[in-house]
PDB file of C-alpha atoms and ligand atoms in Angstrom:
ATOM      1  CA  MET A 232       0.019  -0.035  -0.025  1.00  0.00           C
ATOM      2  CA  SER A 233       2.937   2.413   0.793  1.00  0.00           C
ATOM      3  CA  GLU A 234       3.743   2.042  -3.174  1.00  0.00           C
ATOM      4  CA  ALA A 235       0.686   4.059  -3.875  1.00  0.00           C
ATOM      5  CA  ARG A 236       0.973   6.804  -1.331  1.00  0.00           C
ATOM      6  CA  LYS A 237       2.209  10.067  -2.638  1.00  0.00           C
ATOM      7  CA  LEU A 238       2.089  11.557   0.852  1.00  0.00           C
ATOM      8  CA  PRO A 239       2.825   9.806   4.287  1.00  0.00           C
ATOM      9  CA  ASN A 240       0.375   8.926   6.802  1.00  0.00           C
ATOM     10  CA  ILE A 241       1.419  10.030  10.376  1.00  0.00           C
ATOM     11  CA  ILE A 242      -0.177   9.116  13.709  1.00  0.00           C
ATOM     12  CA  ILE A 243      -0.011  11.527  16.607  1.00  0.00           C
ATOM     13  CA  CYS A 244      -0.773   9.362  19.758  1.00  0.00           C
ATOM     14  CA  GLY A 245      -0.318  10.183  23.566  1.00  0.00           C
ATOM     15  CA  THR A 246      -2.339  10.553  26.716  1.00  0.00           C
ATOM     16  CA  PRO A 247      -5.265  12.897  26.521  1.00  0.00           C
ATOM     17  CA  GLY A 248      -3.894  16.561  27.019  1.00  0.00           C
ATOM     18  CA  THR A 249      -0.534  15.978  25.770  1.00  0.00           C
ATOM     19  CA  GLY A 250      -1.306  18.143  22.734  1.00  0.00           C
ATOM     20  CA  LYS A 251      -2.106  16.000  19.991  1.00  0.00           C
ATOM     21  CA  THR A 252      -4.918  18.053  18.507  1.00  0.00           C
ATOM     22  CA  THR A 253      -2.790  21.235  18.766  1.00  0.00           C
ATOM     23  CA  LEU A 254       0.133  19.806  16.958  1.00  0.00           C
ATOM     24  CA  ALA A 255      -2.155  18.154  14.409  1.00  0.00           C
ATOM     25  CA  GLU A 256      -3.722  21.375  13.469  1.00  0.00           C
ATOM     26  CA  GLN A 257      -0.647  23.366  13.113  1.00  0.00           C
ATOM     27  CA  LEU A 258       1.013  20.628  10.941  1.00  0.00           C
ATOM     28  CA  ALA A 259      -2.246  20.575   8.784  1.00  0.00           C
ATOM     29  CA  ASP A 260      -1.988  24.337   8.547  1.00  0.00           C
ATOM     30  CA  ALA A 261       1.791  24.124   7.662  1.00  0.00           C
ATOM     31  CA  THR A 262       1.641  21.189   4.995  1.00  0.00           C
ATOM     32  CA  GLU A 263      -0.814  19.537   2.520  1.00  0.00           C
ATOM     33  CA  LEU A 264      -1.438  16.825   5.047  1.00  0.00           C
ATOM     34  CA  GLU A 265      -4.993  16.519   6.495  1.00  0.00           C
ATOM     35  CA  HIS A 266      -5.869  16.415  10.239  1.00  0.00           C
ATOM     36  CA  VAL A 267      -8.105  13.327  11.086  1.00  0.00           C
ATOM     37  CA  ASN A 268      -9.341  13.625  14.562  1.00  0.00           C
ATOM     38  CA  ILE A 269     -10.474  10.100  15.224  1.00  0.00           C
ATOM     39  CA  GLY A 270     -12.905  11.326  18.275  1.00  0.00           C
ATOM     40  CA  THR A 271     -14.609  13.603  15.781  1.00  0.00           C
ATOM     41  CA  VAL A 272     -14.858  10.875  13.177  1.00  0.00           C
ATOM     42  CA  VAL A 273     -16.104   8.362  15.664  1.00  0.00           C
ATOM     43  CA  LYS A 274     -18.824  10.602  16.841  1.00  0.00           C
ATOM     44  CA  GLU A 275     -19.846  12.140  13.453  1.00  0.00           C
ATOM     45  CA  HIS A 276     -20.264   8.780  11.721  1.00  0.00           C
ATOM     46  CA  SER A 277     -21.369   6.545  14.587  1.00  0.00           C
ATOM     47  CA  LEU A 278     -18.466   4.385  14.682  1.00  0.00           C
ATOM     48  CA  HIS A 279     -18.966   3.188  18.172  1.00  0.00           C
ATOM     49  CA  PHE A 280     -21.220   1.136  20.511  1.00  0.00           C
ATOM     50  CA  GLY A 281     -22.361   3.924  22.757  1.00  0.00           C
ATOM     51  CA  TYR A 282     -21.369   6.486  25.108  1.00  0.00           C
ATOM     52  CA  ASP A 283     -19.483   5.442  28.356  1.00  0.00           C
ATOM     53  CA  GLU A 284     -20.853   7.936  31.068  1.00  0.00           C
ATOM     54  CA  LYS A 285     -18.156   7.003  33.652  1.00  0.00           C
ATOM     55  CA  TRP A 286     -15.274   7.510  31.234  1.00  0.00           C
ATOM     56  CA  GLN A 287     -17.084  10.358  29.161  1.00  0.00           C
ATOM     57  CA  THR A 288     -16.038   8.721  25.954  1.00  0.00           C
ATOM     58  CA  TYR A 289     -17.390   6.816  23.139  1.00  0.00           C
ATOM     59  CA  ASP A 290     -16.862   3.092  23.060  1.00  0.00           C
ATOM     60  CA  VAL A 291     -15.123   2.724  19.719  1.00  0.00           C
ATOM     61  CA  ASP A 292     -16.369   0.072  17.164  1.00  0.00           C
ATOM     62  CA  GLU A 293     -12.856  -0.665  15.694  1.00  0.00           C
ATOM     63  CA  ASP A 294     -14.123  -2.696  12.740  1.00  0.00           C
ATOM     64  CA  LYS A 295     -16.216   0.098  11.661  1.00  0.00           C
ATOM     65  CA  LEU A 296     -13.818   2.668  12.214  1.00  0.00           C
ATOM     66  CA  MET A 297     -11.134   0.805  10.012  1.00  0.00           C
ATOM     67  CA  ASP A 298     -13.651   0.215   7.446  1.00  0.00           C
ATOM     68  CA  TYR A 299     -14.325   4.074   7.350  1.00  0.00           C
ATOM     69  CA  LEU A 300     -10.693   4.950   7.373  1.00  0.00           C
ATOM     70  CA  GLU A 301      -9.287   2.417   4.908  1.00  0.00           C
ATOM     71  CA  GLU A 302     -10.241   4.379   1.719  1.00  0.00           C
ATOM     72  CA  ARG A 303      -9.289   7.809   3.082  1.00  0.00           C
ATOM     73  CA  VAL A 304      -5.803   6.527   4.645  1.00  0.00           C
ATOM     74  CA  LYS A 305      -4.899   4.718   1.373  1.00  0.00           C
ATOM     75  CA  GLN A 306      -4.577   7.843  -0.531  1.00  0.00           C
ATOM     76  CA  GLY A 307      -1.983   9.033   2.006  1.00  0.00           C
ATOM     77  CA  GLY A 308      -1.633  12.350   3.535  1.00  0.00           C
ATOM     78  CA  CYS A 309      -3.445  11.787   6.913  1.00  0.00           C
ATOM     79  CA  ILE A 310      -2.351  13.007  10.270  1.00  0.00           C
ATOM     80  CA  ILE A 311      -4.317  10.655  12.483  1.00  0.00           C
ATOM     81  CA  ASP A 312      -4.927  12.149  16.047  1.00  0.00           C
ATOM     82  CA  TRP A 313      -5.810   9.589  18.536  1.00  0.00           C
ATOM     83  CA  HIS A 314      -4.578   8.639  22.099  1.00  0.00           C
ATOM     84  CA  THR A 315      -3.732   4.921  21.097  1.00  0.00           C
ATOM     85  CA  CYS A 316      -2.089   3.652  17.791  1.00  0.00           C
ATOM     86  CA  ASP A 317      -2.025   0.058  17.968  1.00  0.00           C
ATOM     87  CA  MET A 318      -5.339  -0.640  16.291  1.00  0.00           C
ATOM     88  CA  PHE A 319      -4.064   0.689  13.105  1.00  0.00           C
ATOM     89  CA  PRO A 320      -2.367  -1.684  10.520  1.00  0.00           C
ATOM     90  CA  GLU A 321       1.459  -1.231  10.378  1.00  0.00           C
ATOM     91  CA  GLU A 322       1.247  -0.842   6.578  1.00  0.00           C
ATOM     92  CA  TRP A 323      -0.839   2.111   6.714  1.00  0.00           C
ATOM     93  CA  ILE A 324       1.606   4.291   8.668  1.00  0.00           C
ATOM     94  CA  ASP A 325       4.823   5.949   7.921  1.00  0.00           C
ATOM     95  CA  LEU A 326       5.512   7.699  11.299  1.00  0.00           C
ATOM     96  CA  VAL A 327       4.080   7.460  14.695  1.00  0.00           C
ATOM     97  CA  LEU A 328       4.670  10.488  17.166  1.00  0.00           C
ATOM     98  CA  VAL A 329       4.129   9.693  20.799  1.00  0.00           C
ATOM     99  CA  LEU A 330       3.608  13.097  22.694  1.00  0.00           C
ATOM    100  CA  ARG A 331       4.926  13.346  26.402  1.00  0.00           C
ATOM    101  CA  THR A 332       4.027  15.678  29.042  1.00  0.00           C
ATOM    102  CA  ASP A 333       5.268  16.119  32.756  1.00  0.00           C
ATOM    103  CA  HIS A 334       2.630  14.668  34.980  1.00  0.00           C
ATOM    104  CA  SER A 335       2.175  17.800  36.928  1.00  0.00           C
ATOM    105  CA  LYS A 336       1.522  19.835  33.797  1.00  0.00           C
ATOM    106  CA  LEU A 337      -0.651  17.177  32.239  1.00  0.00           C
ATOM    107  CA  TRP A 338      -2.751  17.360  35.452  1.00  0.00           C
ATOM    108  CA  GLU A 339      -3.213  21.058  35.297  1.00  0.00           C
ATOM    109  CA  ARG A 340      -4.349  20.791  31.653  1.00  0.00           C
ATOM    110  CA  LEU A 341      -6.988  17.873  32.263  1.00  0.00           C
ATOM    111  CA  GLU A 342      -8.224  19.916  35.344  1.00  0.00           C
ATOM    112  CA  GLY A 343      -8.598  22.877  32.941  1.00  0.00           C
ATOM    113  CA  ARG A 344     -10.840  20.622  30.614  1.00  0.00           C
ATOM    114  CA  LYS A 345     -13.061  19.970  33.604  1.00  0.00           C
ATOM    115  CA  TYR A 346     -12.427  16.160  33.621  1.00  0.00           C
ATOM    116  CA  PRO A 347     -13.770  14.275  36.589  1.00  0.00           C
ATOM    117  CA  LEU A 348     -11.103  13.410  39.144  1.00  0.00           C
ATOM    118  CA  HIS A 349     -10.977   9.747  38.405  1.00  0.00           C
ATOM    119  CA  LYS A 350     -10.458  10.360  34.671  1.00  0.00           C
ATOM    120  CA  ILE A 351      -7.564  12.724  35.617  1.00  0.00           C
ATOM    121  CA  GLN A 352      -6.011  10.123  37.839  1.00  0.00           C
ATOM    122  CA  GLU A 353      -6.332   7.539  35.340  1.00  0.00           C
ATOM    123  CA  ASN A 354      -4.790   9.453  32.433  1.00  0.00           C
ATOM    124  CA  ASN A 355      -2.054  10.839  34.753  1.00  0.00           C
ATOM    125  CA  GLU A 356      -1.073   7.387  35.793  1.00  0.00           C
ATOM    126  CA  ALA A 357      -1.122   6.363  32.240  1.00  0.00           C
ATOM    127  CA  GLU A 358       1.274   8.894  31.234  1.00  0.00           C
ATOM    128  CA  ILE A 359       3.681   8.165  34.216  1.00  0.00           C
ATOM    129  CA  MET A 360       3.529   4.556  33.004  1.00  0.00           C
ATOM    130  CA  GLN A 361       4.189   5.579  29.429  1.00  0.00           C
ATOM    131  CA  VAL A 362       1.312   3.480  28.403  1.00  0.00           C
ATOM    132  CA  CYS A 363       1.098   5.064  24.897  1.00  0.00           C
ATOM    133  CA  LEU A 364       4.757   4.779  24.155  1.00  0.00           C
ATOM    134  CA  ASP A 365       5.203   1.184  25.187  1.00  0.00           C
ATOM    135  CA  GLU A 366       1.920   0.567  22.994  1.00  0.00           C
ATOM    136  CA  ALA A 367       3.472   2.241  19.865  1.00  0.00           C
ATOM    137  CA  ARG A 368       6.774   0.418  20.341  1.00  0.00           C
ATOM    138  CA  GLU A 369       5.301  -2.816  20.559  1.00  0.00           C
ATOM    139  CA  ALA A 370       2.990  -2.264  17.453  1.00  0.00           C
ATOM    140  CA  PHE A 371       5.353  -0.550  15.243  1.00  0.00           C
ATOM    141  CA  ASP A 372       9.010  -0.931  13.905  1.00  0.00           C
ATOM    142  CA  GLU A 373      11.447   1.041  16.314  1.00  0.00           C
ATOM    143  CA  ASN A 374      12.474   3.279  13.447  1.00  0.00           C
ATOM    144  CA  VAL A 375       8.947   4.567  12.885  1.00  0.00           C
ATOM    145  CA  VAL A 376       8.312   5.741  16.463  1.00  0.00           C
ATOM    146  CA  ILE A 377       9.408   8.938  17.919  1.00  0.00           C
ATOM    147  CA  GLU A 378       8.812  10.041  21.174  1.00  0.00           C
ATOM    148  CA  LEU A 379       8.535  13.985  21.500  1.00  0.00           C
ATOM    149  CA  PRO A 380       8.375  16.267  24.615  1.00  0.00           C
ATOM    150  CA  SER A 381       5.232  18.342  24.734  1.00  0.00           C
ATOM    151  CA  ASP A 382       5.603  20.535  27.879  1.00  0.00           C
ATOM    152  CA  SER A 383       5.767  23.910  26.514  1.00  0.00           C
ATOM    153  CA  PRO A 384       5.031  26.099  23.307  1.00  0.00           C
ATOM    154  CA  SER A 385       8.816  25.889  22.462  1.00  0.00           C
ATOM    155  CA  ASP A 386       8.462  22.097  22.478  1.00  0.00           C
ATOM    156  CA  MET A 387       5.517  22.487  20.264  1.00  0.00           C
ATOM    157  CA  ASP A 388       7.579  24.765  17.732  1.00  0.00           C
ATOM    158  CA  SER A 389      10.611  22.319  17.615  1.00  0.00           C
ATOM    159  CA  ASN A 390       8.175  19.246  17.133  1.00  0.00           C
ATOM    160  CA  ILE A 391       6.577  21.148  14.228  1.00  0.00           C
ATOM    161  CA  GLU A 392       9.918  22.023  12.802  1.00  0.00           C
ATOM    162  CA  ARG A 393      11.197  18.319  13.045  1.00  0.00           C
ATOM    163  CA  VAL A 394       8.146  16.782  11.266  1.00  0.00           C
ATOM    164  CA  LEU A 395       8.411  19.413   8.663  1.00  0.00           C
ATOM    165  CA  GLN A 396      11.977  18.149   8.063  1.00  0.00           C
ATOM    166  CA  TRP A 397      10.842  14.550   8.249  1.00  0.00           C
ATOM    167  CA  LEU A 398       8.258  15.100   5.587  1.00  0.00           C
ATOM    168  CA  GLU A 399      10.658  16.743   3.145  1.00  0.00           C
ATOM    169  CA  ALA A 400      13.051  13.813   3.610  1.00  0.00           C
ATOM    170  CA  TRP A 401      10.175  11.405   3.054  1.00  0.00           C
ATOM    171  CA  LYS A 402       9.192  13.108  -0.156  1.00  0.00           C
ATOM    172  CA  LYS A 403      12.686  12.891  -1.457  1.00  0.00           C
ATOM    173  CA  ASN A 404      12.858   9.444  -0.800  1.00  0.00           C
ATOM    174  CA  HIS A 405       9.299   8.644  -2.411  1.00  0.00           C
TER     175      HIS A 405
HETATM  176  P1  LIG B1247      -4.936  16.434  23.188  1.00  0.00           P
HETATM  177  O1  LIG B1247      -5.342  16.576  21.885  1.00  0.00           O
HETATM  178  O2  LIG B1247      -3.764  15.367  23.302  1.00  0.00           O
HETATM  179  O3  LIG B1247      -5.915  16.022  24.196  1.00  0.00           O
HETATM  180  P2  LIG B1247      -4.803  19.259  23.213  1.00  0.00           P
HETATM  181  O4  LIG B1247      -4.136  19.562  21.776  1.00  0.00           O
HETATM  182  O5  LIG B1247      -6.203  19.315  23.216  1.00  0.00           O
HETATM  183  O6  LIG B1247      -4.371  17.808  23.610  1.00  0.00           O
HETATM  184  O7  LIG B1247      -3.945  20.057  24.273  1.00  0.00           O
HETATM  185  C1  LIG B1247      -4.571  20.259  25.545  1.00  0.00           C
HETATM  186  C2  LIG B1247      -4.207  21.321  26.184  1.00  0.00           C
HETATM  187  O8  LIG B1247      -2.768  21.579  26.395  1.00  0.00           O
HETATM  188  C3  LIG B1247      -4.604  22.642  25.237  1.00  0.00           C
HETATM  189  O9  LIG B1247      -5.156  23.684  26.246  1.00  0.00           O
HETATM  190  C4  LIG B1247      -3.075  23.100  24.740  1.00  0.00           C
HETATM  191  O10 LIG B1247      -3.254  24.447  24.603  1.00  0.00           O
HETATM  192  C5  LIG B1247      -2.342  22.704  25.654  1.00  0.00           C
HETATM  193  N1  LIG B1247      -1.067  22.259  25.272  1.00  0.00           N
HETATM  194  C6  LIG B1247      -0.869  21.318  24.293  1.00  0.00           C
HETATM  195  N2  LIG B1247       0.398  21.271  23.833  1.00  0.00           N
HETATM  196  C7  LIG B1247       1.072  21.989  24.678  1.00  0.00           C
HETATM  197  C8  LIG B1247       2.408  22.338  24.782  1.00  0.00           C
HETATM  198  N3  LIG B1247       3.386  21.865  24.080  1.00  0.00           N
HETATM  199  N4  LIG B1247       2.842  23.328  25.686  1.00  0.00           N
HETATM  200  C9  LIG B1247       1.955  24.025  26.294  1.00  0.00           C
HETATM  201  N5  LIG B1247       0.501  23.786  26.083  1.00  0.00           N
HETATM  202  C10 LIG B1247       0.207  22.828  25.333  1.00  0.00           C
HETATM  203 MN1  LIG B1248      -7.459  16.131  21.134  1.00  0.00          MN
END
């Protein structure tokens, strides 16, 4: 499938609050890549089994989601924005970015979002335990996975710069 892609597909994953959507939007503005916010897609196209009140999240129907995404992702040029990455087929993806945030900063961001305490605690713990990073490293080749700090606006700027350079190199090689 990668033979057919004129542009690469990138996943931005990481614990909620680490800055995935902010980075994805800025990259989409700066490039010809398209931001695919999985949370939004799941909601808009009803690719779920229902809403989980306790965790305030949709219970994603992964089969439906993959069917929906396949045609779109095949074209290439997607920036997939979702907290986990291991449900996406390896051959779809050219780069996996895992955003990381200091846990006290993350706590403040999630409080700012008015998450209930148990949800702040669970996400904070997941960040400390580097759950998203471990998942990414297990599901994808180590050369494809990049861990990026996302503590400050200057981290955000250097992350954008780094991805833009990676994208230029990818285009030269494909
Ligand atoms: P996610 O999509 O991973 O849940 P968001 O992009 O919605 O995260 O960001 C969560 C909050 O953190 C937002 O208020 C955003 O402005 C802030 N934020 C994100 N990345 C950074 C960063 N690198 N430095 C400072 N604040 C950030
Ligand atoms: Mn988001």
